[in-house]
PDB file of C-alpha atoms in Angstrom:
ATOM      1  CA  MET A   8      -0.058   0.134   0.070  1.00 55.00           C
ATOM      2  CA  ASP A   9       1.274   3.427  -0.981  1.00 69.00           C
ATOM      3  CA  ASN A  10       1.647   5.608   1.989  1.00 72.00           C
ATOM      4  CA  SER A  11       2.781   8.867   0.177  1.00 72.00           C
ATOM      5  CA  HIS A  12      -0.400  10.426   1.281  1.00 79.00           C
ATOM      6  CA  ARG A  13       0.581  10.060   5.219  1.00 83.00           C
ATOM      7  CA  THR A  14       3.775  12.023   4.807  1.00 92.00           C
ATOM      8  CA  PRO A  15       4.339  15.518   6.241  1.00 93.00           C
ATOM      9  CA  LEU A  16       4.852  17.025   2.642  1.00 93.00           C
ATOM     10  CA  TYR A  17       1.550  15.668   1.552  1.00 94.00           C
ATOM     11  CA  ARG A  18      -0.209  17.113   4.523  1.00 93.00           C
ATOM     12  CA  LEU A  19       1.484  20.361   3.711  1.00 94.00           C
ATOM     13  CA  ILE A  20      -0.001  20.132   0.285  1.00 93.00           C
ATOM     14  CA  VAL A  21      -3.470  19.367   1.643  1.00 95.00           C
ATOM     15  CA  GLU A  22      -3.175  22.502   3.960  1.00 95.00           C
ATOM     16  CA  ILE A  23      -1.928  24.510   1.109  1.00 95.00           C
ATOM     17  CA  ARG A  24      -4.905  23.515  -0.894  1.00 95.00           C
ATOM     18  CA  GLY A  25      -7.144  23.961   1.770  1.00 96.00           C
ATOM     19  CA  ALA A  26      -5.750  27.480   2.631  1.00 95.00           C
ATOM     20  CA  PHE A  27      -5.705  28.509  -1.024  1.00 93.00           C
ATOM     21  CA  ASN A  28      -9.486  27.513  -1.208  1.00 94.00           C
ATOM     22  CA  GLU A  29      -9.996  29.683   2.253  1.00 95.00           C
ATOM     23  CA  LEU A  30      -8.096  32.714   0.694  1.00 92.00           C
ATOM     24  CA  LYS A  31     -10.078  32.528  -2.422  1.00 91.00           C
ATOM     25  CA  SER A  32     -13.395  32.427  -0.572  1.00 94.00           C
ATOM     26  CA  LEU A  33     -12.429  35.134   1.869  1.00 94.00           C
ATOM     27  CA  SER A  34     -11.209  37.410  -1.112  1.00 93.00           C
ATOM     28  CA  ASP A  35     -14.332  36.928  -3.251  1.00 92.00           C
ATOM     29  CA  GLU A  36     -16.679  38.160   0.189  1.00 94.00           C
ATOM     30  CA  MET A  37     -14.431  40.982   0.774  1.00 94.00           C
ATOM     31  CA  ILE A  38     -14.763  42.326  -2.664  1.00 95.00           C
ATOM     32  CA  VAL A  39     -18.004  41.223  -3.805  1.00 93.00           C
ATOM     33  CA  ASP A  40     -19.698  44.626  -3.430  1.00 96.00           C
ATOM     34  CA  LEU A  41     -16.586  45.803  -6.018  1.00 95.00           C
ATOM     35  CA  GLY A  42     -17.824  43.909  -8.926  1.00 93.00           C
ATOM     36  CA  VAL A  43     -14.803  41.910  -9.074  1.00 95.00           C
ATOM     37  CA  THR A  44     -13.794  38.401  -8.094  1.00 94.00           C
ATOM     38  CA  ALA A  45     -10.615  36.965  -6.167  1.00 93.00           C
ATOM     39  CA  ALA A  46      -9.425  36.029  -9.843  1.00 94.00           C
ATOM     40  CA  MET A  47      -9.814  39.404 -11.548  1.00 96.00           C
ATOM     41  CA  ARG A  48      -8.060  40.847  -8.442  1.00 96.00           C
ATOM     42  CA  ALA A  49      -5.051  38.744  -8.878  1.00 96.00           C
ATOM     43  CA  VAL A  50      -4.588  39.999 -12.520  1.00 98.00           C
ATOM     44  CA  LEU A  51      -4.934  43.467 -11.098  1.00 98.00           C
ATOM     45  CA  GLU A  52      -2.206  42.575  -8.450  1.00 97.00           C
ATOM     46  CA  HIS A  53       0.089  41.431 -11.130  1.00 98.00           C
ATOM     47  CA  LEU A  54      -0.253  44.669 -13.139  1.00 98.00           C
ATOM     48  CA  ASP A  55       0.160  46.524 -10.040  1.00 97.00           C
ATOM     49  CA  ARG A  56       3.279  44.766  -9.000  1.00 97.00           C
ATOM     50  CA  HIS A  57       4.761  44.412 -12.556  1.00 97.00           C
ATOM     51  CA  GLY A  58       3.322  46.984 -14.767  1.00 96.00           C
ATOM     52  CA  PRO A  59       1.386  46.552 -18.116  1.00 97.00           C
ATOM     53  CA  ALA A  60       1.803  42.889 -19.510  1.00 97.00           C
ATOM     54  CA  THR A  61       0.482  40.640 -22.031  1.00 97.00           C
ATOM     55  CA  VAL A  62      -2.107  37.965 -21.431  1.00 97.00           C
ATOM     56  CA  PRO A  63       0.720  35.128 -21.867  1.00 95.00           C
ATOM     57  CA  GLN A  64       2.966  36.947 -19.765  1.00 96.00           C
ATOM     58  CA  ILE A  65       0.452  36.863 -17.023  1.00 97.00           C
ATOM     59  CA  ALA A  66      -0.458  33.435 -17.490  1.00 97.00           C
ATOM     60  CA  LYS A  67       3.020  32.154 -17.348  1.00 94.00           C
ATOM     61  CA  ALA A  68       3.591  34.246 -14.297  1.00 95.00           C
ATOM     62  CA  LYS A  69       0.476  32.687 -12.341  1.00 93.00           C
ATOM     63  CA  SER A  70       0.802  29.109 -14.063  1.00 89.00           C
ATOM     64  CA  VAL A  71      -2.423  29.072 -15.489  1.00 94.00           C
ATOM     65  CA  THR A  72      -3.831  29.048 -19.063  1.00 96.00           C
ATOM     66  CA  ARG A  73      -3.627  32.119 -21.470  1.00 96.00           C
ATOM     67  CA  GLN A  74      -7.279  31.603 -21.998  1.00 97.00           C
ATOM     68  CA  HIS A  75      -8.242  31.623 -18.338  1.00 97.00           C
ATOM     69  CA  ILE A  76      -6.428  34.952 -18.065  1.00 98.00           C
ATOM     70  CA  GLN A  77      -7.855  36.249 -21.446  1.00 98.00           C
ATOM     71  CA  VAL A  78     -11.188  35.900 -20.025  1.00 98.00           C
ATOM     72  CA  LEU A  79     -10.221  37.600 -16.846  1.00 98.00           C
ATOM     73  CA  ALA A  80      -8.647  40.583 -18.730  1.00 98.00           C
ATOM     74  CA  ASP A  81     -11.663  40.853 -21.006  1.00 98.00           C
ATOM     75  CA  LEU A  82     -13.980  41.147 -18.026  1.00 98.00           C
ATOM     76  CA  LEU A  83     -11.484  43.695 -16.452  1.00 98.00           C
ATOM     77  CA  VAL A  84     -11.563  45.884 -19.756  1.00 98.00           C
ATOM     78  CA  GLU A  85     -15.502  45.386 -19.975  1.00 98.00           C
ATOM     79  CA  LYS A  86     -15.810  46.808 -16.390  1.00 97.00           C
ATOM     80  CA  GLY A  87     -13.530  49.751 -17.196  1.00 98.00           C
ATOM     81  CA  PHE A  88     -10.780  48.494 -14.865  1.00 98.00           C
ATOM     82  CA  ALA A  89      -8.354  47.908 -17.340  1.00 98.00           C
ATOM     83  CA  LYS A  90      -7.592  48.681 -21.265  1.00 98.00           C
ATOM     84  CA  TYR A  91      -5.741  47.067 -24.021  1.00 97.00           C
ATOM     85  CA  GLU A  92      -2.862  49.002 -25.583  1.00 96.00           C
ATOM     86  CA  ASP A  93      -0.826  48.159 -28.384  1.00 93.00           C
ATOM     87  CA  ASN A  94       2.642  46.530 -27.532  1.00 91.00           C
ATOM     88  CA  PRO A  95       5.466  48.026 -29.283  1.00 89.00           C
ATOM     89  CA  ALA A  96       7.419  44.549 -28.795  1.00 87.00           C
ATOM     90  CA  HIS A  97       4.665  42.497 -30.102  1.00 81.00           C
ATOM     91  CA  GLN A  98       2.100  43.280 -33.085  1.00 78.00           C
ATOM     92  CA  ARG A  99      -0.466  40.637 -32.295  1.00 84.00           C
ATOM     93  CA  SER A 100      -0.061  40.344 -28.238  1.00 89.00           C
ATOM     94  CA  ARG A 101      -1.640  43.500 -26.701  1.00 95.00           C
ATOM     95  CA  LEU A 102      -0.778  44.938 -23.348  1.00 97.00           C
ATOM     96  CA  VAL A 103      -3.120  44.810 -20.430  1.00 98.00           C
ATOM     97  CA  VAL A 104      -2.849  48.203 -18.649  1.00 98.00           C
ATOM     98  CA  PRO A 105      -4.818  49.028 -15.614  1.00 98.00           C
ATOM     99  CA  THR A 106      -7.170  52.287 -15.722  1.00 98.00           C
ATOM    100  CA  PRO A 107      -7.424  54.919 -13.199  1.00 98.00           C
ATOM    101  CA  SER A 108     -10.489  53.264 -11.935  1.00 97.00           C
ATOM    102  CA  GLY A 109      -8.628  49.879 -11.775  1.00 98.00           C
ATOM    103  CA  ASP A 110      -5.763  51.454  -9.743  1.00 97.00           C
ATOM    104  CA  ALA A 111      -8.528  52.768  -7.474  1.00 97.00           C
ATOM    105  CA  LEU A 112     -10.068  49.523  -7.174  1.00 97.00           C
ATOM    106  CA  PHE A 113      -6.833  47.933  -6.376  1.00 97.00           C
ATOM    107  CA  ALA A 114      -6.171  50.263  -3.835  1.00 97.00           C
ATOM    108  CA  GLU A 115      -9.206  49.637  -1.931  1.00 97.00           C
ATOM    109  CA  VAL A 116      -8.921  45.722  -2.173  1.00 96.00           C
ATOM    110  CA  SER A 117      -5.225  46.481  -0.765  1.00 96.00           C
ATOM    111  CA  LYS A 118      -6.672  48.411   2.249  1.00 96.00           C
ATOM    112  CA  ARG A 119      -9.516  45.759   2.974  1.00 96.00           C
ATOM    113  CA  GLU A 120      -6.755  43.005   2.779  1.00 95.00           C
ATOM    114  CA  ALA A 121      -4.376  45.014   4.899  1.00 96.00           C
ATOM    115  CA  ARG A 122      -6.916  44.749   7.816  1.00 95.00           C
ATOM    116  CA  VAL A 123      -7.433  41.120   7.188  1.00 94.00           C
ATOM    117  CA  ILE A 124      -3.719  40.514   7.064  1.00 93.00           C
ATOM    118  CA  ALA A 125      -3.213  42.336  10.404  1.00 94.00           C
ATOM    119  CA  ARG A 126      -5.554  40.306  12.203  1.00 94.00           C
ATOM    120  CA  LEU A 127      -4.250  37.062  10.887  1.00 91.00           C
ATOM    121  CA  GLY A 128      -0.726  38.264  11.747  1.00 91.00           C
ATOM    122  CA  GLN A 129      -1.708  38.477  15.239  1.00 94.00           C
ATOM    123  CA  SER A 130      -1.505  34.773  16.026  1.00 93.00           C
ATOM    124  CA  LEU A 131       1.611  34.125  14.045  1.00 94.00           C
ATOM    125  CA  THR A 132       5.119  34.924  14.873  1.00 94.00           C
ATOM    126  CA  GLU A 133       7.666  36.704  12.616  1.00 94.00           C
ATOM    127  CA  GLU A 134       9.976  33.499  12.740  1.00 96.00           C
ATOM    128  CA  GLU A 135       7.041  31.236  11.923  1.00 96.00           C
ATOM    129  CA  LEU A 136       6.022  33.309   8.990  1.00 95.00           C
ATOM    130  CA  GLU A 137       9.637  33.356   7.612  1.00 96.00           C
ATOM    131  CA  ALA A 138      10.041  29.652   7.914  1.00 96.00           C
ATOM    132  CA  ALA A 139       6.632  28.944   6.508  1.00 95.00           C
ATOM    133  CA  ALA A 140       7.420  31.426   3.443  1.00 96.00           C
ATOM    134  CA  THR A 141      10.966  29.752   2.976  1.00 96.00           C
ATOM    135  CA  VAL A 142       9.324  26.136   2.651  1.00 96.00           C
ATOM    136  CA  LEU A 143       6.654  27.373   0.463  1.00 95.00           C
ATOM    137  CA  GLN A 144       9.248  28.993  -1.876  1.00 95.00           C
ATOM    138  CA  HIS A 145      11.332  25.729  -1.962  1.00 95.00           C
ATOM    139  CA  LEU A 146       8.147  23.803  -2.445  1.00 95.00           C
ATOM    140  CA  ARG A 147       7.351  26.045  -5.567  1.00 90.00           C
ATOM    141  CA  ASP A 148      11.004  25.686  -6.928  1.00 91.00           C
ATOM    142  CA  GLY A 149      10.695  22.108  -6.798  1.00 93.00           C
ATOM    143  CA  LEU A 150       7.177  21.929  -8.326  1.00 89.00           C
ATOM    144  CA  ARG A 151       8.601  24.166 -11.092  1.00 85.00           C
ATOM    145  CA  LYS A 152      11.194  21.744 -11.654  1.00 89.00           C
ATOM    146  CA  GLU A 153       8.904  18.739 -11.905  1.00 88.00           C
ATOM    147  CA  GLY A 154       7.024  20.432 -14.555  1.00 77.00           C
ATOM    148  CA  THR A 155      10.176  21.122 -16.762  1.00 69.00           C
ATOM    149  CA  PRO A 156      10.770  18.057 -18.997  1.00 62.00           C
ATOM    150  CA  ASP A 157      14.304  16.249 -18.457  1.00 56.00           C
TER     151      ASP A 157
END
C-alpha cells in the first residue's frame, strides 16, 4: 500500500490547498461589492506589481492558461478597470494596462486585505512566517522543476 498520502509533505500540500480555497473564498466575500472576483483581483495585483503585461506573460507568471487570463482581462476591460494598448514589442499580443479606475479599485482591495492580514498576523510570530515562506518557496521551486521536461 502506498503511504505517500501520510507523509508530512502530503499533509503540507493538503493544507496549502485548503488555505488557498479559504483565501479565495474570503477574498471573494471581501470584494463582492466591488464587482470583481478574487481571480480578477489577482490580475490587477500582477499589473500593480509588474506594470502593463500581455495576457501570455500574466498567464505564465501565474501558472495558468492563457485562455483563463484572457477571460479575466476581457472582464476587467469590460468593467473599465483595465484597457488594451498596442504592444511595441509584439504586434499581435496587446498589453493589459490598468485604468485609473482599476488602480483605485486595487487600492481599495489592498486596504481591505491589509486589515485582515493584520488580524491574521497577530497569532503568528515573525519567525513562523519566515520559516513558512521559505518552505513554500522551496516547494514552488521543486514544483516548477517537476513541470520541466528532463
